[in-house]
Structure formats: structure tokens, C-alpha cells
Short mmCIF file of C-alpha atoms in Angstrom, two decimals:
data_model
loop_
_atom_site.label_atom_id
_atom_site.label_comp_id
_atom_site.label_asym_id
_atom_site.label_seq_id
_atom_site.Cartn_x
_atom_site.Cartn_y
_atom_site.Cartn_z
CA UNK U 91 -4.55 -14.21 -3.42
CA UNK U 92 -8.31 -13.79 -3.79
CA UNK U 93 -10.07 -10.43 -3.80
CA UNK U 94 -11.15 -10.40 -0.14
CA UNK U 95 -7.80 -11.57 1.18
CA UNK U 96 -6.01 -8.93 -0.88
CA UNK U 97 -8.40 -6.29 0.48
CA UNK U 98 -7.61 -7.40 4.03
CA UNK U 99 -3.87 -7.37 3.42
CA UNK U 100 -3.97 -3.82 2.06
CA UNK U 101 -6.35 -2.69 4.81
CA UNK U 102 -3.91 -3.79 7.50
CA UNK U 103 -1.30 -1.51 5.98
CA UNK U 104 -3.67 1.42 5.55
CA UNK U 105 -5.08 0.98 9.05
CA UNK U 106 -1.54 1.17 10.44
CA UNK U 107 -0.88 4.23 8.32
CA UNK U 108 -3.92 5.92 9.85
CA UNK U 109 -2.81 5.14 13.40
CA UNK U 110 -5.05 2.14 14.14
CA UNK U 111 -3.55 -0.66 16.21
CA UNK U 112 -2.88 -3.97 14.51
CA UNK U 113 -4.98 -5.71 17.14
CA UNK U 114 -8.03 -3.58 16.40
CA UNK U 115 -7.69 -3.97 12.64
CA UNK U 116 -7.33 -7.75 13.02
CA UNK U 117 -10.48 -7.97 15.14
CA UNK U 118 -12.49 -5.97 12.61
CA UNK U 119 -11.17 -7.91 9.63
CA UNK U 120 -11.99 -11.24 11.28
CA UNK U 121 -15.69 -10.32 11.18
CA UNK U 122 -15.69 -9.66 7.43
CA UNK U 123 -16.74 -12.67 5.38
CA UNK U 124 -17.40 -11.22 1.93
CA UNK U 125 -17.52 -8.06 -0.16
CA UNK U 126 -21.16 -8.09 -1.23
CA UNK U 127 -23.12 -4.86 -0.82
CA UNK U 128 -26.10 -5.25 1.50
CA UNK U 129 -24.59 -8.08 3.56
CA UNK U 130 -24.15 -7.12 7.26
CA UNK U 131 -20.87 -9.09 7.35
CA UNK U 132 -19.51 -7.46 4.22
CA UNK U 133 -16.45 -5.23 3.94
CA UNK U 134 -18.24 -1.89 3.85
CA UNK U 135 -20.93 -2.84 6.40
CA UNK U 136 -18.50 -3.98 9.12
CA UNK U 137 -16.14 -1.01 8.78
CA UNK U 138 -19.09 1.39 8.62
CA UNK U 139 -20.57 -0.09 11.80
CA UNK U 140 -17.24 0.51 13.55
CA UNK U 141 -17.28 4.07 12.29
CA UNK U 142 -20.79 4.67 13.60
CA UNK U 143 -19.77 3.27 16.98
CA UNK U 144 -16.79 5.63 17.15
CA UNK U 145 -19.01 8.59 16.19
CA UNK U 146 -21.55 7.61 18.87
CA UNK U 147 -18.88 7.78 21.56
CA UNK U 148 -17.78 11.18 20.27
CA UNK U 149 -14.52 10.20 18.56
CA UNK U 150 -15.23 11.75 15.18
CA UNK U 151 -11.74 11.41 13.73
CA UNK U 152 -11.66 7.72 14.61
CA UNK U 153 -15.03 7.39 12.91
CA UNK U 154 -13.55 9.01 9.78
CA UNK U 155 -10.71 6.48 9.77
CA UNK U 156 -13.16 3.60 9.77
CA UNK U 157 -15.39 5.17 7.12
CA UNK U 158 -12.31 5.72 4.93
CA UNK U 159 -11.57 2.00 5.14
CA UNK U 160 -15.24 1.15 4.54
CA UNK U 161 -15.10 2.92 1.16
CA UNK U 162 -11.68 1.38 0.37
CA UNK U 163 -10.32 1.11 -2.27
CA UNK U 164 -12.95 3.27 -4.03
CA UNK U 165 -16.65 4.02 -3.58
CA UNK U 166 -17.94 1.78 -6.34
CA UNK U 167 -21.10 0.34 -4.74
CA UNK U 168 -23.99 1.67 -2.65
CA UNK U 169 -22.49 0.71 0.73
CA UNK U 170 -19.15 2.27 -0.09
CA UNK U 171 -20.84 5.43 -1.35
CA UNK U 172 -22.63 5.66 2.00
CA UNK U 173 -19.30 5.29 3.79
CA UNK U 174 -17.74 7.97 1.59
CA UNK U 175 -20.55 10.39 2.45
CA UNK U 176 -20.30 9.57 6.17
CA UNK U 177 -16.53 10.16 6.07
CA UNK U 178 -16.98 13.66 4.64
CA UNK U 179 -19.97 14.57 6.83
CA UNK U 180 -18.29 13.32 10.01
CA UNK U 181 -15.10 15.20 9.29
CA UNK U 182 -17.21 18.29 8.63
CA UNK U 183 -18.74 17.89 12.10
CA UNK U 184 -15.28 17.59 13.63
CA UNK U 185 -13.80 20.61 11.85
CA UNK U 186 -16.70 22.84 12.93
CA UNK U 187 -15.44 22.41 16.46
CA UNK U 188 -11.93 23.48 15.45
CA UNK U 189 -10.57 26.94 14.82
CA UNK U 190 -10.20 28.07 11.23
CA UNK U 191 -10.64 24.93 9.11
CA UNK U 192 -12.77 25.72 6.10
CA UNK U 193 -14.20 23.90 3.11
CA UNK U 194 -13.47 24.93 -0.49
CA UNK U 195 -15.05 23.68 -3.71
CA UNK U 196 -14.05 24.42 -7.30
CA UNK U 197 -15.74 23.43 -10.53
CA UNK U 198 -13.44 22.31 -13.28
CA UNK U 199 -14.25 20.73 -16.63
CA UNK U 200 -16.18 17.54 -16.09
CA UNK U 201 -16.29 17.64 -12.29
CA UNK U 202 -15.66 19.25 -8.93
CA UNK U 203 -12.59 19.53 -6.68
CA UNK U 204 -13.21 19.75 -2.93
CA UNK U 205 -10.67 20.75 -0.27
CA UNK U 206 -10.21 21.36 3.43
CA UNK U 207 -8.05 24.37 4.23
CA UNK U 208 -6.53 26.23 7.18
CA UNK U 209 -4.36 29.29 7.64
CA UNK U 210 -5.36 30.94 4.39
CA UNK U 211 -3.89 34.40 3.98
CA UNK U 212 -2.35 36.32 1.11
CA UNK U 213 1.03 36.57 2.87
CA UNK U 214 1.34 32.89 3.73
CA UNK U 215 3.16 30.41 1.46
CA UNK U 216 0.86 27.74 0.10
CA UNK U 217 1.19 24.06 0.97
CA UNK U 218 -0.96 21.60 -0.97
CA UNK U 219 -1.35 18.10 0.48
CA UNK U 220 -2.73 15.36 -1.78
CA UNK U 221 -2.95 11.59 -1.32
CA UNK U 222 -2.80 8.70 -3.75
CA UNK U 223 -5.34 6.56 -5.56
CA UNK U 224 -7.02 5.21 -2.41
CA UNK U 225 -6.46 8.05 0.09
CA UNK U 226 -9.27 10.50 0.80
CA UNK U 227 -8.45 14.00 1.98
CA UNK U 228 -10.04 13.36 5.39
CA UNK U 229 -7.10 11.06 6.21
CA UNK U 230 -4.65 13.98 6.00
CA UNK U 231 -6.85 16.92 7.02
CA UNK U 232 -6.21 16.46 10.78
CA UNK U 233 -2.70 17.78 10.00
CA UNK U 234 -4.14 21.16 9.04
CA UNK U 235 -3.89 22.81 12.49
CA UNK U 236 -0.21 21.83 12.71
CA UNK U 237 0.53 23.09 9.20
CA UNK U 238 -1.19 26.37 10.00
CA UNK U 239 0.95 26.77 13.14
CA UNK U 240 4.04 26.18 11.01
CA UNK U 241 3.10 29.25 8.99
CA UNK U 242 1.50 27.75 5.89
CA UNK U 243 -1.72 28.37 4.10
CA UNK U 244 -2.50 24.65 3.90
CA UNK U 245 -4.96 22.93 1.58
CA UNK U 246 -5.73 19.21 1.58
CA UNK U 247 -7.37 17.73 -1.50
CA UNK U 248 -7.65 14.52 -3.56
CA UNK U 249 -6.40 12.94 -6.73
CA UNK U 250 -8.89 13.06 -9.63
CA UNK U 251 -11.46 10.29 -9.20
CA UNK U 252 -10.78 9.82 -5.49
CA UNK U 253 -13.25 10.76 -2.76
CA UNK U 254 -15.08 13.97 -3.63
CA UNK U 255 -12.89 14.76 -6.63
CA UNK U 256 -15.23 13.83 -9.47
CA UNK U 257 -12.77 14.48 -12.31
CA UNK U 258 -11.44 11.63 -14.44
CA UNK U 259 -7.83 10.63 -13.77
CA UNK U 260 -5.85 10.97 -16.97
CA UNK U 261 -2.48 12.02 -18.41
CA UNK U 262 -3.49 15.71 -18.21
CA UNK U 263 -4.75 15.58 -14.60
CA UNK U 264 -1.70 17.55 -13.49
CA UNK U 265 -3.41 20.63 -14.92
CA UNK U 266 -5.90 20.59 -12.03
CA UNK U 267 -3.06 21.70 -9.75
CA UNK U 268 -2.64 24.86 -11.81
CA UNK U 269 -6.38 25.47 -11.55
CA UNK U 270 -6.19 25.08 -7.79
CA UNK U 271 -3.38 27.63 -7.57
CA UNK U 272 -5.34 30.00 -9.81
CA UNK U 273 -8.38 29.76 -7.55
CA UNK U 274 -6.31 30.31 -4.41
CA UNK U 275 -4.58 33.43 -5.74
CA UNK U 276 -5.19 36.20 -3.22
CA UNK U 277 -5.90 33.72 -0.43
CA UNK U 278 -2.34 32.40 -0.25
CA UNK U 279 1.11 33.20 -1.62
CA UNK U 280 0.72 30.83 -4.53
CA UNK U 281 3.99 31.99 -6.11
CA UNK U 282 5.68 30.11 -3.24
CA UNK U 283 3.85 26.77 -3.34
CA UNK U 284 5.06 23.52 -1.81
CA UNK U 285 3.53 20.19 -2.80
CA UNK U 286 3.31 17.37 -0.27
CA UNK U 287 2.00 14.86 -2.78
CA UNK U 288 1.83 11.22 -1.81
CA UNK U 289 2.13 8.27 -4.17
CA UNK U 290 0.34 8.88 -7.50
CA UNK U 291 -0.25 12.54 -6.72
CA UNK U 292 3.53 12.91 -6.54
CA UNK U 293 3.56 12.06 -10.23
CA UNK U 294 1.05 14.87 -10.85
CA UNK U 295 3.10 17.31 -8.79
CA UNK U 296 6.31 16.57 -10.69
CA UNK U 297 4.58 17.00 -14.04
CA UNK U 298 2.89 20.23 -12.95
CA UNK U 299 6.10 21.65 -11.49
CA UNK U 300 7.83 21.16 -14.85
CA UNK U 301 5.37 23.68 -16.33
CA UNK U 302 4.32 25.91 -13.43
CA UNK U 303 7.01 28.06 -11.77
CA UNK U 304 4.72 28.74 -8.82
CA UNK U 305 5.50 25.25 -7.50
CA UNK U 306 8.82 25.74 -5.72
CA UNK U 307 9.34 22.33 -4.08
CA UNK U 308 7.88 18.82 -4.23
CA UNK U 309 7.93 16.28 -1.42
CA UNK U 310 6.54 12.86 -2.17
CA UNK U 311 6.27 9.27 -0.97
CA UNK U 312 6.50 6.37 -3.39
CA UNK U 313 5.57 8.31 -6.51
CA UNK U 314 5.42 6.57 -9.89
CA UNK U 315 7.36 8.43 -12.55
CA UNK U 316 7.78 6.43 -15.74
CA UNK U 317 8.59 2.77 -15.20
CA UNK U 318 5.36 1.98 -13.40
CA UNK U 319 3.38 3.25 -16.35
CA UNK U 320 5.50 2.05 -19.24
CA UNK U 321 7.50 -1.01 -18.16
CA UNK U 322 5.66 -4.08 -19.45
CA UNK U 323 7.90 -6.37 -17.40
CA UNK U 324 6.88 -4.63 -14.16
CA UNK U 325 3.12 -4.68 -14.70
CA UNK U 326 2.49 -8.36 -13.78
CA UNK U 327 3.81 -7.55 -10.29
CA UNK U 328 1.30 -4.77 -9.69
CA UNK U 329 -1.31 -5.80 -7.07
CA UNK U 330 -4.80 -6.49 -8.39
CA UNK U 331 -6.37 -3.84 -6.15
CA UNK U 332 -4.01 -1.18 -7.53
CA UNK U 333 -4.77 -2.16 -11.11
CA UNK U 334 -8.53 -2.28 -10.53
CA UNK U 335 -8.54 1.07 -8.74
CA UNK U 336 -6.65 2.69 -11.60
CA UNK U 337 -9.14 1.17 -14.03
CA UNK U 338 -11.95 2.78 -12.05
CA UNK U 339 -10.29 6.22 -11.74
CA UNK U 340 -9.40 6.38 -15.42
CA UNK U 341 -12.86 5.07 -16.38
CA UNK U 342 -11.30 2.33 -18.47
CA UNK U 343 -13.60 -0.47 -19.57
CA UNK U 344 -11.16 -3.19 -18.55
CA UNK U 345 -7.53 -3.79 -17.66
CA UNK U 346 -6.55 -4.15 -21.31
CA UNK U 347 -7.79 -0.63 -22.03
CA UNK U 348 -6.08 0.64 -18.87
CA UNK U 349 -2.73 -0.84 -19.85
CA UNK U 350 -3.06 0.74 -23.27
CA UNK U 351 -3.51 4.15 -21.67
CA UNK U 352 -0.85 4.02 -18.98
CA UNK U 353 2.21 4.76 -21.14
CA UNK U 354 0.73 8.21 -21.81
CA UNK U 355 1.24 9.00 -18.10
CA UNK U 356 4.99 8.28 -18.10
CA UNK U 357 7.20 11.33 -17.54
CA UNK U 358 10.01 11.71 -20.04
CA UNK U 359 13.61 12.70 -19.25
CA UNK U 360 12.94 15.92 -21.18
CA UNK U 361 9.96 16.79 -18.94
CA UNK U 362 11.91 15.97 -15.80
CA UNK U 363 14.80 18.00 -17.15
CA UNK U 364 12.62 21.10 -16.90
CA UNK U 365 12.50 20.80 -13.12
CA UNK U 366 14.82 23.26 -11.37
CA UNK U 367 13.36 22.82 -7.90
CA UNK U 368 14.23 20.63 -4.91
CA UNK U 369 12.48 17.24 -4.83
CA UNK U 370 12.40 15.09 -1.69
CA UNK U 371 11.32 11.48 -2.08
CA UNK U 372 10.52 8.80 0.50
CA UNK U 373 11.16 5.36 -0.98
CA UNK U 374 10.34 1.90 0.37
CA UNK U 375 12.86 -0.88 -0.24
CA UNK U 376 10.11 -3.52 -0.51
CA UNK U 377 7.67 -1.42 -2.52
CA UNK U 378 5.28 -3.80 -4.24
CA UNK U 379 3.79 -1.09 -6.48
CA UNK U 380 6.57 1.29 -7.55
CA UNK U 381 9.72 -0.04 -9.26
CA UNK U 382 13.08 1.16 -7.97
CA UNK U 383 13.96 2.29 -11.48
CA UNK U 384 11.97 5.45 -10.69
CA UNK U 385 14.68 6.49 -8.24
CA UNK U 386 17.38 5.83 -10.81
CA UNK U 387 15.60 8.04 -13.32
CA UNK U 388 15.12 10.88 -10.83
CA UNK U 389 18.75 10.75 -9.73
CA UNK U 390 19.84 10.97 -13.35
CA UNK U 391 17.57 13.83 -14.40
CA UNK U 392 16.97 16.11 -11.39
CA UNK U 393 19.53 18.66 -10.18
CA UNK U 394 18.35 18.65 -6.54
CA UNK U 395 16.81 15.38 -5.34
CA UNK U 396 17.22 13.54 -2.05
CA UNK U 397 15.83 10.23 -0.92
CA UNK U 398 14.93 8.71 2.44
CA UNK U 399 14.52 4.96 2.15
CA UNK U 400 12.72 2.75 4.67
CA UNK U 401 12.74 -1.03 4.80
CA UNK U 402 9.02 -1.27 4.21
CA UNK U 403 6.26 -1.77 1.65
CA UNK U 404 4.59 0.95 -0.44
CA UNK U 405 4.00 4.13 1.55
CA UNK U 406 6.18 2.91 4.47
CA UNK U 407 3.19 2.50 6.83
CA UNK U 408 5.35 0.93 9.56
CA UNK U 409 7.53 4.05 9.63
CA UNK U 410 4.82 6.70 9.63
CA UNK U 411 6.33 8.80 12.43
CA UNK U 412 9.86 8.83 11.03
CA UNK U 413 8.56 9.49 7.53
CA UNK U 414 6.48 12.48 8.63
CA UNK U 415 9.34 13.91 10.66
CA UNK U 416 11.69 13.70 7.68
CA UNK U 417 9.19 15.26 5.29
CA UNK U 418 8.28 18.11 7.65
CA UNK U 419 11.94 18.80 8.49
CA UNK U 420 12.81 18.89 4.78
CA UNK U 421 9.83 21.12 4.07
CA UNK U 422 10.80 23.61 6.77
CA UNK U 423 14.48 23.55 5.82
CA UNK U 424 13.73 24.19 2.17
CA UNK U 425 11.33 26.97 3.08
CA UNK U 426 14.03 28.76 5.10
CA UNK U 427 16.98 28.16 2.81
CA UNK U 428 15.12 28.80 -0.45
CA UNK U 429 12.94 31.71 0.61
CA UNK U 430 13.24 34.33 -2.08
CA UNK U 431 15.96 32.34 -3.81
CA UNK U 432 16.13 31.74 -7.52
CA UNK U 433 15.56 28.14 -8.67
CA UNK U 434 18.69 26.01 -8.50
CA UNK U 435 20.83 25.79 -11.61
CA UNK U 436 20.79 22.66 -13.71
CA UNK U 437 23.43 20.14 -12.62
CA UNK U 438 25.19 18.10 -15.30
CA UNK U 439 23.96 14.55 -15.75
CA UNK U 440 25.86 12.26 -13.42
CA UNK U 441 26.63 15.12 -11.00
CA UNK U 442 26.65 14.61 -7.24
CA UNK U 443 23.29 14.02 -5.56
CA UNK U 444 22.41 12.70 -2.13
#
């Protein structure tokens, strides 16, 4: 599959995941003839034009969806950087018409972390929402009013290297979650933090939770754990867009350098064995990115893990409603049943899990 066709195939899935109809996505994609910056029929130009049209008719969130696809999979050229800026600026316009959504920015090391937040308050448990290697925070930020109504201090942010997060994605990127909790101390009950961390950010959340007792539960969708990073036999199956995006986020010179770095990301059974918290994992039976050996490892090493599997590709875009309902129901159930509770005791390897 060539570059443009692979882009279109992934875009159909991401468009569905953002609530676009298949018919609309197909019409837009049919107008795209190349991926050359400056060409009016190019990937970024066509999606950006659709975004501008949506903004002109006053549908700012729909405009953000199109801008997010215009900068897909990462903002590596001038047209995609324009789309990235328009996505942020347009969401900012939308949130100013809402009640209580605010912008946060934190400096850290070699870059900046930006967030959208709602419901902040010292008595409210913290919920951090983070997407994967191609998902900007503006895709998930419309959930903020709902999360605030559910009683959370909710913060939506991005994986290092994605969107406005200008940090480099590396094996120690999980430490940025601890920084975020430090900065939010006093504005949320960070000692009772839940992570809704999708795809590659789920990997960060699991690693951070092994070290940081403030993270009390992790809910994720299609997270890599170890096999994706370290299994040489799996790597040839990884889509080209995924590999190239990881190369960009890690600032690797080429795919050879990237593959040399990836084993450092793999979580060990010893690290996973430090987790004493509930983990809830949405898996896709036809996942083209994440090997199913990740589930086997988590079942073997975690004392409290449950899975919900959909017959779908990575991220289960065709089951978005059911996936969100399961994640939110699990989040609320764990919040009620584990409020004030001590972390669960370690179950013996091979013990019962569902």
C-alpha cells in the first residue's frame, strides 16, 4: 500500500472515531490526489478547506475534527502546522463560549505541555485523559463538560511530541505524568487520580502508576506494553504510518535507529508486578498495531485487570459508543467501590482474573 492510500485508510478509521459519517469522509478523500505541501488538492489543503467551511457556518467542533485530520498523522510540514494551529485556535474559540473550560500550560525540560481542563477543585478527584501518537487533545476535550458533571477535575492533554506537547517521546516520558500531577496539586485531589489513557499513552500510564501511588486506576484502549516494542517478529506487521510517526515523535533519524530504541520502552514483568491498582483494557480482536501477547502479559502479571474485546481494528473505531460506555461505567464503578480503599493485594500468578 502506498503512502497516500495508507493515509486514506487510516483517516477513514479516525474520521469514524471522531463521529464523521463514512459518506462524508469518502467524499473528502476522493478529492485528495497527493500529499505535497502547497498543492490545493493535497491532504492537508483539502481537509483544512473543509475545516474552514465548517468554522464559517459556525460549527467549531466540526472544524476542529477536520483540522485534526489535516495535520494527521503529525504536523511535519508547513500546511500541517497551519492545520495544527487552526485546530487549537478554533477549539479555543469554542471553549470560550462554554462554562468553565480553561487552558493550562506547563514548562518541563525541553518543552511545554498544554492542557484543556474543567471542574478543577481541590476536593475533586483528578481524571487525566490522554490520546495516542496521532490524537490531539482537541479530539477528546469536548468530553470535558460531561466529565465535570460526573464529579471529576478533568484534564485533557497529549502524548509527548503530539500536538502542542513539544517534549520528545522517549522511554522516560512517563515522568511527565508525575510532573502534571505535581502542577495540579491544590487544584484537584491528585492523590486520587484516574488515567483514561488511550493507545500509547496507556503504556505511559501503566509505567507511571508502577512508581506513583497517586494514580489509583488506569483505563486504556489498545495500549502497547512490551511485545510491540521488543518482539522482532511482530515489527514487520506494524503499519508504515505508525512506524513513521514514532520515528518523528522520538526524533529518530530513520527507522533503523527507531527500532534500536524501542526495546527500551518495553515494560518488564517486574515493573508490572509493582502495580496494585485496577486496570481496565479495551482490546480489538483485529488490532493491526498491538499484538495480543500484551493481553497475555497483563493477565499474568496484574492482580486486578479486566478486558473488553471488540471485533474491530486498533482503537475499535466502529464501536466508539459501546467502548465509551464501558470505560465510563468502569471508571464510575471503580471510583465508588475503591473510594478511600487501600490498593488491592497482590494476587498469585495464575490467579483468577476476568
